[in-house]
Amino acid sequence: MAGLYYEQFRVGQQFRHDVRRTVTEADNVLFSAMTHNPAAIHLDAEYARGTEFGKPILNSAFTLGLMVGISVSDTTLGTTVGNLGWDEVRFPQPVFPGDTLHVETEVLELRDSKSRPANGIVVFAHRAYNQRDLLVASCRRVALMLRQPETTA
């Protein structure tokens, strides 16, 4: 499904995204390597055994990207100009290889763009949960959205 235009969103609108994703050790290693993050908690099983988690945890930047990425097809695919910012990013529970994540999105705010009248601004709350329905990540995302094209009769 294509994303929605600015006028198609309403404050309080909820999306329970159908796409789910089981994250893997390969996801974690590749993402950490691609982003030059050599943190032992992500890549070193021996080190991680000695932590409170007992095993490697997923790179949180991957979790953030996956959470937002899962939301795209239902919300902003083809209708966003770009992200203006992400804030209030939280990771209340760790994500481990083998966890299956599902995502929900809520529209928090709509406002006209003062500098770009052809666009509107949508503020989303994204929340990711693991297979036990524990909240593992959340953020607010501010997106600059296209307005619906005007139709001519």
Short mmCIF file of C-alpha atoms in Angstrom, two decimals:
data_model
loop_
_atom_site.label_atom_id
_atom_site.label_comp_id
_atom_site.label_asym_id
_atom_site.label_seq_id
_atom_site.Cartn_x
_atom_site.Cartn_y
_atom_site.Cartn_z
CA MET A 1 0.00 0.00 0.00
CA ALA A 2 1.28 3.48 -0.80
CA GLY A 3 1.74 6.01 1.97
CA LEU A 4 -0.84 8.58 2.90
CA TYR A 5 -0.90 12.24 2.00
CA TYR A 6 -0.94 14.90 4.71
CA GLU A 7 -4.72 15.38 4.45
CA GLN A 8 -5.34 11.65 4.95
CA PHE A 9 -3.91 11.62 8.48
CA ARG A 10 -5.84 12.55 11.62
CA VAL A 11 -4.59 13.11 15.14
CA GLY A 12 -5.05 9.94 17.19
CA GLN A 13 -4.99 7.69 14.12
CA GLN A 14 -3.44 4.30 14.96
CA PHE A 15 -1.60 1.86 12.72
CA ARG A 16 -0.82 -1.72 13.71
CA HIS A 17 1.63 -2.67 11.00
CA ASP A 18 1.25 -6.16 9.55
CA VAL A 19 4.95 -6.60 8.80
CA ARG A 20 6.86 -8.39 11.56
CA ARG A 21 10.57 -9.12 11.55
CA THR A 22 12.69 -11.67 13.37
CA VAL A 23 16.08 -10.07 13.88
CA THR A 24 19.22 -12.14 13.46
CA GLU A 25 22.82 -12.21 14.58
CA ALA A 26 23.75 -11.45 10.96
CA ASP A 27 21.60 -8.27 11.06
CA ASN A 28 23.45 -7.16 14.17
CA VAL A 29 26.96 -7.95 12.93
CA LEU A 30 26.41 -6.44 9.47
CA PHE A 31 24.76 -3.26 10.77
CA SER A 32 27.41 -2.78 13.46
CA ALA A 33 30.17 -3.29 10.89
CA MET A 34 28.55 -0.98 8.30
CA THR A 35 28.18 1.79 10.87
CA HIS A 36 31.69 1.28 12.35
CA ASN A 37 30.30 0.44 15.79
CA PRO A 38 32.72 -2.08 17.34
CA ALA A 39 30.99 -2.19 20.76
CA ALA A 40 31.68 -5.56 22.38
CA ILE A 41 28.11 -5.79 23.68
CA HIS A 42 27.00 -6.23 20.04
CA LEU A 43 29.82 -8.31 18.58
CA ASP A 44 31.64 -10.28 21.27
CA ALA A 45 29.71 -13.23 22.72
CA GLU A 46 32.39 -13.92 25.35
CA TYR A 47 32.29 -10.33 26.57
CA ALA A 48 28.47 -10.27 26.50
CA ARG A 49 28.30 -13.42 28.66
CA GLY A 50 29.74 -11.34 31.49
CA THR A 51 27.12 -8.59 31.19
CA GLU A 52 23.70 -8.39 32.78
CA PHE A 53 22.25 -9.57 29.44
CA GLY A 54 24.36 -12.74 29.20
CA LYS A 55 24.52 -12.54 25.41
CA PRO A 56 24.97 -9.92 22.66
CA ILE A 57 22.19 -7.37 22.22
CA LEU A 58 21.09 -5.79 18.96
CA ASN A 59 22.59 -2.46 17.98
CA SER A 60 19.97 0.10 19.06
CA ALA A 61 20.42 2.17 15.89
CA PHE A 62 19.37 -0.92 13.91
CA THR A 63 16.33 -1.34 16.15
CA LEU A 64 15.38 2.32 15.61
CA GLY A 65 15.77 2.04 11.84
CA LEU A 66 13.81 -1.19 11.67
CA MET A 67 10.98 0.22 13.78
CA VAL A 68 10.58 3.25 11.53
CA GLY A 69 11.16 1.19 8.38
CA ILE A 70 8.33 -1.21 9.22
CA SER A 71 5.98 1.79 9.49
CA VAL A 72 6.81 3.25 6.09
CA SER A 73 4.57 1.17 3.81
CA ASP A 74 1.43 2.13 5.76
CA THR A 75 2.29 5.76 6.41
CA THR A 76 4.88 7.55 4.29
CA LEU A 77 5.89 5.41 1.30
CA GLY A 78 6.03 7.74 -1.68
CA THR A 79 4.33 10.61 0.16
CA THR A 80 7.08 11.92 2.39
CA VAL A 81 9.44 14.69 1.41
CA GLY A 82 11.79 13.77 4.25
CA ASN A 83 12.26 13.32 7.95
CA LEU A 84 12.69 16.53 9.92
CA GLY A 85 13.77 14.82 13.12
CA TRP A 86 13.53 11.96 15.55
CA ASP A 87 13.35 12.63 19.26
CA GLU A 88 12.34 11.01 22.52
CA VAL A 89 14.10 7.85 21.33
CA ARG A 90 13.93 5.17 24.03
CA PHE A 91 14.97 1.52 24.37
CA PRO A 92 13.30 0.24 27.57
CA GLN A 93 14.17 -3.43 26.94
CA PRO A 94 17.06 -5.03 25.04
CA VAL A 95 16.53 -6.75 21.70
CA PHE A 96 18.32 -10.07 21.14
CA PRO A 97 18.99 -12.05 17.98
CA GLY A 98 15.93 -14.27 17.48
CA ASP A 99 13.43 -11.71 18.79
CA THR A 100 10.47 -10.97 16.51
CA LEU A 101 9.45 -7.32 16.45
CA HIS A 102 6.10 -5.79 15.57
CA VAL A 103 5.37 -2.08 15.37
CA GLU A 104 2.54 0.35 16.07
CA THR A 105 2.31 3.98 15.00
CA GLU A 106 0.14 6.81 16.26
CA VAL A 107 -0.37 10.23 14.70
CA LEU A 108 0.33 12.79 17.43
CA GLU A 109 0.15 16.09 15.59
CA LEU A 110 -0.62 17.68 12.22
CA ARG A 111 0.41 21.17 11.21
CA ASP A 112 0.89 23.21 8.07
CA SER A 113 4.43 23.89 6.95
CA LYS A 114 5.04 27.63 7.16
CA SER A 115 7.96 27.57 4.75
CA ARG A 116 6.59 25.00 2.29
CA PRO A 117 2.88 25.49 1.57
CA ALA A 118 2.80 22.41 -0.68
CA ASN A 119 3.60 20.27 2.36
CA GLY A 120 2.33 19.51 5.83
CA ILE A 121 4.07 18.22 8.93
CA VAL A 122 3.02 15.01 10.68
CA VAL A 123 4.38 13.96 14.08
CA PHE A 124 4.31 10.20 14.58
CA ALA A 125 4.88 8.07 17.67
CA HIS A 126 6.41 4.72 16.75
CA ARG A 127 6.52 1.81 19.20
CA ALA A 128 8.22 -1.57 18.70
CA TYR A 129 7.38 -4.67 20.73
CA ASN A 130 9.01 -8.07 20.91
CA GLN A 131 7.24 -11.43 20.67
CA ARG A 132 6.31 -11.18 24.37
CA ASP A 133 4.66 -7.78 23.74
CA LEU A 134 7.35 -5.99 25.75
CA LEU A 135 8.04 -2.47 24.54
CA VAL A 136 11.61 -2.52 23.21
CA ALA A 137 11.80 0.83 21.39
CA SER A 138 9.88 4.05 20.87
CA CYS A 139 10.39 7.43 19.26
CA ARG A 140 8.68 10.52 17.94
CA ARG A 141 9.30 11.20 14.27
CA VAL A 142 8.54 14.49 12.54
CA ALA A 143 7.96 14.07 8.80
CA LEU A 144 7.45 16.62 6.04
CA MET A 145 4.62 15.18 3.94
CA LEU A 146 3.24 15.84 0.49
CA ARG A 147 -0.26 17.25 0.25
CA GLN A 148 -2.75 15.50 -2.00
CA PRO A 149 -2.46 16.59 -5.62
CA GLU A 150 -5.31 18.76 -6.75
CA THR A 151 -7.57 17.06 -9.22
CA THR A 152 -8.97 18.89 -12.20
CA ALA A 153 -12.46 18.18 -13.39
#
